């Protein structure tokens, strides 16, 4: 069998480990032949194909990024797009199946290619935000949490020494998992997540309560958090206080508001892309390797239209149709649990 | 309510995070009063008790070790030992319940104290080897895997540059989880675990196969691994090749055997105690914090004789009686999965 | 002898290690008594004094921040300020000498207190930017370079996988040492420093040359870099392209300019405060410990008005008057050396 | 010009960064052509030569090991050995000069090849132990100190929690720099180095003094340390207490002796090869890159028989004849400085 792989969407530590896991399992267990589509679906619709042999995945588990490149191309668009063109391209290259490693968009496209065009495709979920309900954890998330936690550890000492309030913005557009876990691990005094809008008054109350206990407040905020009572345009990637298009993140909005209301010198740090790149944690390497291996099993099981996921300690296969569409929100119970750290 | 906590047995990153989680949850949610028994059960039988207030757990999540100290004392032994003496001591100090953080021995003792003496005790499992079947993962394990993986990453470059075989010994007396996960993450060419004895011939076959592919072999071995066909006395913490009591670990046995049989220069590294100490990973801080919090809930639920565990993404409470006694062995399927990395 | 210590100005990894080094040397070698002035010179002018004993410096070498707190108070201002008031306060508390750990402002103040008021003061230079000519390296600098280098390592994989240009802003208000060293260590394709203004055309030429070689450009820019031909107000912490007060750093200015001119998707990351906090590197711990010890020797040598510095592998004592005032600029030869990495 | 490079002797983080620095400087500034001799001098005497182009050094600064491989072959031995054969080989391959990156043996051989045979050779010193007097610091040393310091940080928490004495053995066959710096950085209570033999009585006195202050003793020992009053055969890589050839290092000798004499449970950790491999620190990357660049300058200056070194912040060129032969011992003053940490 000849399998084509692609990686799509934003960077995520562990992409290369998935590729390695798939290739080793395929080559050793099934004598599979591999090719890669370069730059996500773009390589599919533009027939940009490179061979992948065992030697190519040597030492790959610990490398960030993806040797296949990535893009946000939609496989239903462009000249070579759509199920018919893609099937023709696969046939022309003798490719029997596609393993698509990507986020919700990629997985949804994969499912449509299968449902509407009968393309043999298996998905591997990739979301650094951990926002897919079908998997307990997704690779890349643990690494992002580690990086954010290390940043908190560093900011804390400065906060404590200088009596400042530090506001750290981490990733999490729709869900607050990175903020929740790094905030718990680092000992944040407020964790602000998209699932739980808060008013600036509440946030300042927490901040002042920390100051009153003689400590320096540390606030972790997910990029997708919105202030209660402030319309979304102003609070997130929107307009600044003067109704101008705003650079910077929500932390850049919060820090001056906190300073103004509490009188505590406040500083924002937007962690940004360094959460997405570089060597994955051991946890993510193991998870990604196992998902890659399981994707090969799914291919040999002809489980087209399905994707691999983590449940407990087991790797499972689920239908993409069931898996996507439900956001993996931080449940109220987990937020309540973290609340004892606040203030 | 007044709760006494203790930490018992070998060091494990996350012990302090459990204490922090418990204290914050107790103080904030229930106005609980806390004391610590110093040095494990020894503090119980010797009535060595220190108060713990909220301030004491400040910044504690990231600190290795345990502020309460530890020992291997058995609570059924000594003058103050046994359920009756202990109950008397608890009454004298107005202590309503014990939270015991420890391994299988500690948990079994806790259960007996409850079953035989009606002591109000709740357990938190601590095993860096991840060898308790009642929990998906135990805190400290992720940190140990990270440390072992970083060691593999470092040894690899030397192996590759110098054409050597590197043999790394990691923890794992009865089960091979640390070896399995770090070996998968680091790209080991053979993973040797207690659950799967192998002959020296098989190991050398893997090593030679790697060399024949032009690479430098890297072997990860759990301390409890035994060579097939070699009696236990010789292979593990036993006698050396000359029937003398042997210093060093199984890696020190394997490296010269591999060198002699394959002609490949081989070097042993025994990682030892550095896997057990220092700052926990973010994963372990979150898990340990949640277990500490859940232990407080178990206390307020009067779930005496139970312990808290991780199942999937949830913290559960299970009876200690059910939980201990079954070793969490690496299942055949996980070993088979890893086998594609071998040779 | 009774010595009072203070830490002043911005955070810097190694402050606590200086304190530890001084206290251990003093206590063990001279039976010195120590106090700390809280929050820099504010503790001096407000007579906010805490005792420091040997136990207080336990485990302190690896802790970021400063146990004494910091501020930017000027010792010549306020009710208790000026040499006469300070000498009276020192006499009242039986304090024989001050060790002032701080940047150029602090050292200059220290010198004036000595010159104008005869205060017994010894300085320890603290500059994370490494901008003091009197010392080869200052503590904190190595840690900042490590953190910036790790960020580059992480950004690189994303840049390469996604064909993006990454612009990383690091500290360095007046000098570009952190950018130079982290850029060399991380393999940046352009290093932009205050000492070497460049035009946007030149920068884009480097970026395009990298792209043309099939690679993803990585630009490291010091916060104090100014674009040639752009007035300072616009390029640094000044006005945005629409003449509005600008949030964000120079990287936020450069990334869109590069994207617009080259057509290469470009992203800015402003590393910010995480370069200043947290555990110091081993290099900085050793350097800071030695400086702290040497400060005690300077006190017992009555080398008032002097400060301790690193020259080669030796710790020396120099007059503050000579030491401050000259900025430690990146020399042309070091920039030329790095130029082979560009483009 | 066509330059051949080789790396020789034990692994050392930064070897690849030297290669990168040399290649970039050569290619960009002089249009130099490069080849590599594989596996140290063996590639020279066996004419095992590979081309090196700019692309080969991409991303190389952060990689441990050496892409050229290494060995301990002596260039004066074997069929192709000796200056005449080597010159013939160089001529046959059009190679104008050799850059030899290695330790004292390699540098001495390089000098003899130049002195006795007129071979155009320039040396780059490589010693992880930092034992060459001609350079302030050598690359690899800083990384080794970081790794050893991290190990100390981890061992400390276990020592403190369990009331144990931890004995950590680090590299340093003839000099104690790694032990000195990591011991100062990590806060060791005794630092045992080859330059300063101590009696077991003195060591136990320090250990007991620490215990008496309520702390857990941490001893760092360089592999080349010898116990006073114990002949070398017994103390270092020699005979065990029963006059048998001994496995393990000096830490394995000391820990049981300390335990027996003081009654404090003591554990040995031998750090071993993990100090030599893996990604170099930013410091070492910068130093190694600069040395590689300077080696090219030395070649174009026809500074044959010389080597490049670090003095203060400058890279200098010195005659190998002067540079080797003098061991860079820890001076008494540095040991005395560290003594305030002891006991």
Short mmCIF file of C-alpha atoms in Angstrom, two decimals, chain D:
data_model
loop_
_atom_site.label_atom_id
_atom_site.label_comp_id
_atom_site.label_asym_id
_atom_site.label_seq_id
_atom_site.Cartn_x
_atom_site.Cartn_y
_atom_site.Cartn_z
CA UNK D 1 41.38 27.83 -0.86
CA UNK D 2 40.21 24.37 0.13
CA UNK D 3 40.16 23.54 3.83
CA UNK D 4 39.76 20.13 5.44
CA UNK D 5 38.27 19.93 8.93
CA UNK D 6 38.28 17.19 11.50
CA UNK D 7 36.92 16.63 15.02
CA UNK D 8 38.80 14.31 17.31
CA UNK D 9 38.50 12.76 20.77
CA UNK D 10 35.57 12.64 23.18
CA UNK D 11 32.22 14.28 22.51
CA UNK D 12 31.75 17.91 23.47
CA UNK D 13 28.75 20.21 22.92
CA UNK D 14 29.75 22.85 20.40
CA UNK D 15 31.75 20.79 17.90
CA UNK D 16 29.09 21.31 15.25
CA UNK D 17 28.92 25.01 16.06
CA UNK D 18 32.65 25.33 15.39
CA UNK D 19 32.13 23.64 12.04
CA UNK D 20 29.23 25.97 11.24
CA UNK D 21 31.17 29.07 12.23
CA UNK D 22 34.14 28.08 10.10
CA UNK D 23 32.06 27.16 7.07
CA UNK D 24 29.93 30.31 7.15
CA UNK D 25 32.93 32.56 7.59
CA UNK D 26 34.85 30.75 4.87
CA UNK D 27 32.03 30.57 2.35
CA UNK D 28 30.73 34.10 2.82
CA UNK D 29 33.99 36.01 3.35
CA UNK D 30 36.45 34.03 1.24
CA UNK D 31 34.48 31.70 -0.99
CA UNK D 32 36.40 28.87 0.66
CA UNK D 33 35.78 25.27 -0.35
CA UNK D 34 35.39 22.80 2.52
CA UNK D 35 35.79 19.10 3.04
CA UNK D 36 35.56 17.05 6.19
CA UNK D 37 37.79 14.20 7.29
CA UNK D 38 35.53 11.56 8.77
CA UNK D 39 36.17 10.30 12.31
CA UNK D 40 39.03 12.51 13.32
CA UNK D 41 42.58 11.72 12.18
CA UNK D 42 41.34 8.37 10.90
CA UNK D 43 39.74 10.21 8.00
CA UNK D 44 43.10 11.83 7.32
CA UNK D 45 45.19 8.69 7.36
CA UNK D 46 42.53 6.65 5.53
CA UNK D 47 41.64 9.44 3.06
CA UNK D 48 37.98 9.29 4.13
CA UNK D 49 36.83 12.67 2.91
CA UNK D 50 33.37 14.21 2.45
CA UNK D 51 32.50 17.57 0.93
CA UNK D 52 30.88 20.19 3.22
CA UNK D 53 28.71 22.86 1.66
CA UNK D 54 26.84 25.72 3.26
CA UNK D 55 23.61 23.77 3.31
CA UNK D 56 25.23 21.08 5.50
CA UNK D 57 25.71 23.51 8.38
CA UNK D 58 22.10 24.71 8.42
CA UNK D 59 20.71 24.64 11.96
CA UNK D 60 23.92 23.06 13.17
CA UNK D 61 24.78 25.43 16.03
CA UNK D 62 22.32 23.82 18.38
CA UNK D 63 23.08 20.20 17.55
CA UNK D 64 25.24 18.16 19.87
CA UNK D 65 27.86 15.72 18.61
CA UNK D 66 29.76 16.23 15.38
CA UNK D 67 28.57 15.63 11.84
CA UNK D 68 32.14 14.61 10.98
CA UNK D 69 32.34 11.81 13.50
CA UNK D 70 35.24 11.32 15.85
CA UNK D 71 37.87 8.79 16.87
CA UNK D 72 41.06 8.61 18.92
CA UNK D 73 43.28 7.67 15.96
CA UNK D 74 46.86 8.99 16.05
CA UNK D 75 47.88 10.64 12.76
CA UNK D 76 51.43 9.39 13.13
CA UNK D 77 50.39 5.76 13.09
CA UNK D 78 49.09 3.43 10.40
CA UNK D 79 49.79 3.11 6.70
CA UNK D 80 48.62 6.60 5.72
CA UNK D 81 50.02 8.25 8.86
CA UNK D 82 52.91 10.63 9.33
CA UNK D 83 53.54 14.04 7.77
CA UNK D 84 54.75 12.80 4.41
CA UNK D 85 51.79 10.56 3.70
CA UNK D 86 49.42 13.20 4.91
CA UNK D 87 50.95 15.91 2.76
CA UNK D 88 50.68 13.59 -0.24
CA UNK D 89 47.02 12.93 0.55
CA UNK D 90 46.35 16.66 0.92
CA UNK D 91 48.02 17.40 -2.39
CA UNK D 92 46.14 14.63 -4.13
CA UNK D 93 42.88 16.12 -2.92
CA UNK D 94 43.85 19.72 -3.46
CA UNK D 95 43.45 20.51 0.22
CA UNK D 96 45.43 23.54 1.34
CA UNK D 97 45.01 23.40 5.09
CA UNK D 98 43.63 21.40 7.97
CA UNK D 99 41.56 22.75 10.84
CA UNK D 100 41.89 20.25 13.67
CA UNK D 101 39.32 20.50 16.46
CA UNK D 102 40.37 18.42 19.42
CA UNK D 103 41.96 18.10 22.81
CA UNK D 104 45.56 18.20 23.94
CA UNK D 105 46.49 15.04 22.04
CA UNK D 106 45.05 16.34 18.81
CA UNK D 107 46.62 19.74 19.19
CA UNK D 108 50.02 18.24 19.98
CA UNK D 109 49.76 16.01 16.93
CA UNK D 110 48.74 19.02 14.85
CA UNK D 111 51.77 20.94 16.02
CA UNK D 112 54.11 18.03 15.27
CA UNK D 113 52.60 17.64 11.80
CA UNK D 114 53.37 21.28 11.22
CA UNK D 115 56.77 21.37 12.89
CA UNK D 116 58.05 18.09 11.48
CA UNK D 117 56.26 18.01 8.16
CA UNK D 118 55.28 21.54 7.31
CA UNK D 119 51.61 20.62 7.20
CA UNK D 120 49.35 23.72 7.13
CA UNK D 121 47.33 23.15 10.23
CA UNK D 122 45.37 25.33 12.63
CA UNK D 123 43.94 24.03 15.91
CA UNK D 124 40.70 24.65 17.79
CA UNK D 125 40.92 23.54 21.42
CA UNK D 126 38.25 21.17 22.67
CA UNK D 127 38.17 20.17 26.31
CA UNK D 128 34.99 19.75 28.23
CA UNK D 129 37.02 19.68 31.46
CA UNK D 130 38.37 23.19 30.68
CA UNK D 131 41.88 21.95 31.39
CA UNK D 132 43.83 23.93 28.78
CA UNK D 133 45.67 26.91 30.24
CA UNK D 134 45.79 28.75 26.91
CA UNK D 135 42.10 29.61 26.87
CA UNK D 136 39.95 31.24 29.55
CA UNK D 137 37.12 28.82 28.79
CA UNK D 138 36.66 26.11 26.20
CA UNK D 139 33.34 25.35 24.52
CA UNK D 140 31.36 22.48 26.04
CA UNK D 141 32.41 23.41 29.56
CA UNK D 142 29.50 25.77 30.16
CA UNK D 143 27.02 23.14 28.95
CA UNK D 144 28.56 20.52 31.21
CA UNK D 145 28.35 22.89 34.18
CA UNK D 146 24.67 23.61 33.40
CA UNK D 147 23.85 19.89 33.26
CA UNK D 148 25.73 19.19 36.48
CA UNK D 149 24.04 22.14 38.18
CA UNK D 150 20.61 20.94 37.13
CA UNK D 151 21.48 17.53 38.57
CA UNK D 152 22.48 19.16 41.86
CA UNK D 153 19.23 21.15 41.94
CA UNK D 154 17.31 17.89 41.55
CA UNK D 155 19.35 15.91 44.07
CA UNK D 156 19.01 18.65 46.67
CA UNK D 157 15.29 18.34 47.07
CA UNK D 158 15.58 14.61 47.63
CA UNK D 159 18.44 15.06 50.03
CA UNK D 160 16.50 17.64 52.03
CA UNK D 161 13.25 15.66 52.10
CA UNK D 162 14.88 12.42 53.12
CA UNK D 163 17.72 13.65 55.29
CA UNK D 164 20.29 12.00 53.09
CA UNK D 165 23.80 12.82 51.97
CA UNK D 166 24.02 12.93 48.18
CA UNK D 167 27.36 12.48 46.44
CA UNK D 168 27.40 13.59 42.80
CA UNK D 169 30.31 12.68 40.57
CA UNK D 170 30.94 15.00 37.65
CA UNK D 171 33.63 15.02 34.96
CA UNK D 172 37.12 16.33 35.54
CA UNK D 173 39.95 13.87 35.23
CA UNK D 174 42.86 16.17 36.04
CA UNK D 175 41.16 19.44 36.99
CA UNK D 176 38.09 20.29 39.01
CA UNK D 177 36.46 23.14 37.08
CA UNK D 178 33.13 21.43 36.42
CA UNK D 179 32.88 20.41 40.07
CA UNK D 180 33.89 23.88 41.25
CA UNK D 181 31.44 25.81 39.11
CA UNK D 182 28.48 23.44 39.42
CA UNK D 183 29.14 23.10 43.13
CA UNK D 184 29.14 26.89 43.59
CA UNK D 185 26.05 27.27 41.41
CA UNK D 186 24.14 24.45 43.09
CA UNK D 187 25.19 25.21 46.61
CA UNK D 188 27.24 22.09 47.38
CA UNK D 189 28.55 21.63 50.92
CA UNK D 190 31.81 20.09 49.78
CA UNK D 191 33.58 20.30 46.43
CA UNK D 192 36.23 17.65 45.91
CA UNK D 193 38.67 18.21 43.08
CA UNK D 194 41.88 16.59 41.83
CA UNK D 195 43.91 19.67 42.74
CA UNK D 196 42.95 19.40 46.39
CA UNK D 197 43.12 15.89 47.89
CA UNK D 198 41.26 15.63 51.15
CA UNK D 199 41.08 12.97 53.83
CA UNK D 200 37.88 11.06 54.45
CA UNK D 201 37.96 12.51 57.95
CA UNK D 202 37.82 16.07 56.62
CA UNK D 203 34.99 15.19 54.23
CA UNK D 204 32.99 13.57 57.00
CA UNK D 205 33.60 16.61 59.20
CA UNK D 206 32.03 18.82 56.54
CA UNK D 207 29.15 16.39 56.10
CA UNK D 208 28.47 16.22 59.82
CA UNK D 209 28.66 19.96 60.21
CA UNK D 210 25.95 20.32 57.58
CA UNK D 211 23.82 17.71 59.28
CA UNK D 212 24.30 19.48 62.59
CA UNK D 213 22.90 22.67 61.06
CA UNK D 214 19.78 20.66 60.18
CA UNK D 215 20.52 20.34 56.52
CA UNK D 216 21.14 17.49 54.10
CA UNK D 217 24.75 17.39 52.88
CA UNK D 218 25.47 17.52 49.17
CA UNK D 219 28.95 16.61 47.98
CA UNK D 220 30.19 17.23 44.42
CA UNK D 221 33.25 15.27 43.43
CA UNK D 222 35.27 15.40 40.23
CA UNK D 223 36.02 11.97 38.77
CA UNK D 224 39.77 12.55 39.23
CA UNK D 225 39.66 13.39 42.94
CA UNK D 226 41.84 11.23 45.16
CA UNK D 227 41.42 10.64 48.83
CA UNK D 228 44.38 11.72 50.89
CA UNK D 229 46.08 8.76 52.49
CA UNK D 230 44.50 6.29 50.12
CA UNK D 231 46.66 5.20 47.25
CA UNK D 232 45.45 6.09 43.82
CA UNK D 233 44.71 2.53 42.84
CA UNK D 234 42.03 2.38 45.49
CA UNK D 235 40.48 5.74 45.16
CA UNK D 236 40.10 6.32 41.46
CA UNK D 237 39.06 3.85 38.77
CA UNK D 238 41.17 1.33 40.61
CA UNK D 239 40.58 -1.31 43.19
CA UNK D 240 37.62 -1.61 45.47
CA UNK D 241 37.84 -2.03 49.22
CA UNK D 242 38.51 -5.75 48.68
CA UNK D 243 41.35 -5.11 46.19
CA UNK D 244 39.18 -6.12 43.26
CA UNK D 245 39.00 -4.18 39.98
CA UNK D 246 36.27 -1.69 40.61
CA UNK D 247 33.33 -0.63 38.52
CA UNK D 248 31.80 2.78 39.07
CA UNK D 249 33.43 6.04 39.98
CA UNK D 250 34.89 7.77 42.99
CA UNK D 251 31.36 8.68 44.16
CA UNK D 252 30.65 4.97 44.54
CA UNK D 253 33.67 4.78 46.83
CA UNK D 254 32.86 7.86 48.88
CA UNK D 255 29.16 7.37 49.55
CA UNK D 256 29.51 4.11 51.55
CA UNK D 257 32.54 5.48 53.41
CA UNK D 258 30.59 8.58 54.41
CA UNK D 259 27.58 6.53 55.44
CA UNK D 260 29.70 4.17 57.51
CA UNK D 261 31.56 6.91 59.34
CA UNK D 262 28.76 9.44 59.86
CA UNK D 263 25.72 7.20 60.06
CA UNK D 264 24.00 9.44 57.48
CA UNK D 265 22.35 7.49 54.70
CA UNK D 266 24.39 8.37 51.59
CA UNK D 267 23.75 7.87 47.89
CA UNK D 268 26.06 8.18 44.90
CA UNK D 269 25.12 9.46 41.45
CA UNK D 270 27.62 9.27 38.60
CA UNK D 271 26.50 11.72 35.96
CA UNK D 272 28.68 10.34 33.18
CA UNK D 273 28.15 10.78 29.47
CA UNK D 274 25.07 12.98 29.66
CA UNK D 275 27.48 15.84 30.46
CA UNK D 276 29.11 15.44 27.05
CA UNK D 277 26.22 15.25 24.62
CA UNK D 278 23.22 17.12 23.38
CA UNK D 279 22.46 20.71 22.57
CA UNK D 280 25.10 23.22 23.69
CA UNK D 281 24.18 26.18 25.89
CA UNK D 282 23.89 29.56 24.18
CA UNK D 283 27.23 30.50 25.73
CA UNK D 284 28.94 27.53 24.15
CA UNK D 285 27.26 28.10 20.82
CA UNK D 286 28.56 31.66 20.68
CA UNK D 287 32.05 30.69 21.83
CA UNK D 288 32.27 27.75 19.43
CA UNK D 289 30.95 29.80 16.51
CA UNK D 290 33.50 32.52 17.17
CA UNK D 291 36.36 30.01 17.49
CA UNK D 292 35.33 28.44 14.19
CA UNK D 293 35.28 31.83 12.50
CA UNK D 294 38.63 32.77 14.01
CA UNK D 295 40.17 29.51 12.79
CA UNK D 296 39.36 30.60 9.22
CA UNK D 297 41.04 33.94 9.87
CA UNK D 298 44.09 32.07 11.19
CA UNK D 299 44.16 29.97 8.02
CA UNK D 300 44.00 33.04 5.79
CA UNK D 301 46.70 34.59 7.97
CA UNK D 302 48.80 31.44 7.36
CA UNK D 303 49.16 31.14 11.13
CA UNK D 304 50.17 27.52 10.82
CA UNK D 305 50.86 25.64 14.00
CA UNK D 306 48.70 28.03 15.97
CA UNK D 307 45.36 27.61 17.69
CA UNK D 308 42.52 29.95 18.58
CA UNK D 309 41.62 30.74 22.18
CA UNK D 310 39.41 32.94 24.34
CA UNK D 311 40.98 35.69 26.44
CA UNK D 312 38.49 37.90 28.23
CA UNK D 313 35.92 38.69 25.57
CA UNK D 314 38.39 38.40 22.69
CA UNK D 315 39.33 35.49 20.47
CA UNK D 316 43.09 35.31 20.10
CA UNK D 317 45.55 33.18 18.17
CA UNK D 318 48.44 31.53 20.02
CA UNK D 319 51.16 29.09 19.10
CA UNK D 320 50.12 25.53 19.91
CA UNK D 321 53.63 24.93 21.19
CA UNK D 322 53.10 27.50 23.92
CA UNK D 323 49.50 26.61 24.53
CA UNK D 324 49.57 22.93 25.33
CA UNK D 325 51.48 21.25 28.07
CA UNK D 326 50.24 23.47 30.85
CA UNK D 327 47.24 22.15 32.69
CA UNK D 328 44.61 24.74 33.60
CA UNK D 329 44.38 23.83 37.26
CA UNK D 330 41.87 25.38 39.66
CA UNK D 331 44.04 27.94 41.46
CA UNK D 332 44.21 27.98 45.22
CA UNK D 333 42.40 31.33 45.31
CA UNK D 334 39.34 29.95 43.53
CA UNK D 335 39.23 26.96 45.84
CA UNK D 336 39.57 29.18 48.90
CA UNK D 337 36.77 31.36 47.54
CA UNK D 338 34.51 28.31 47.32
CA UNK D 339 35.49 27.12 50.79
CA UNK D 340 32.96 29.40 52.48
CA UNK D 341 30.28 27.10 51.07
CA UNK D 342 31.75 24.04 52.77
CA UNK D 343 30.51 22.31 55.85
#
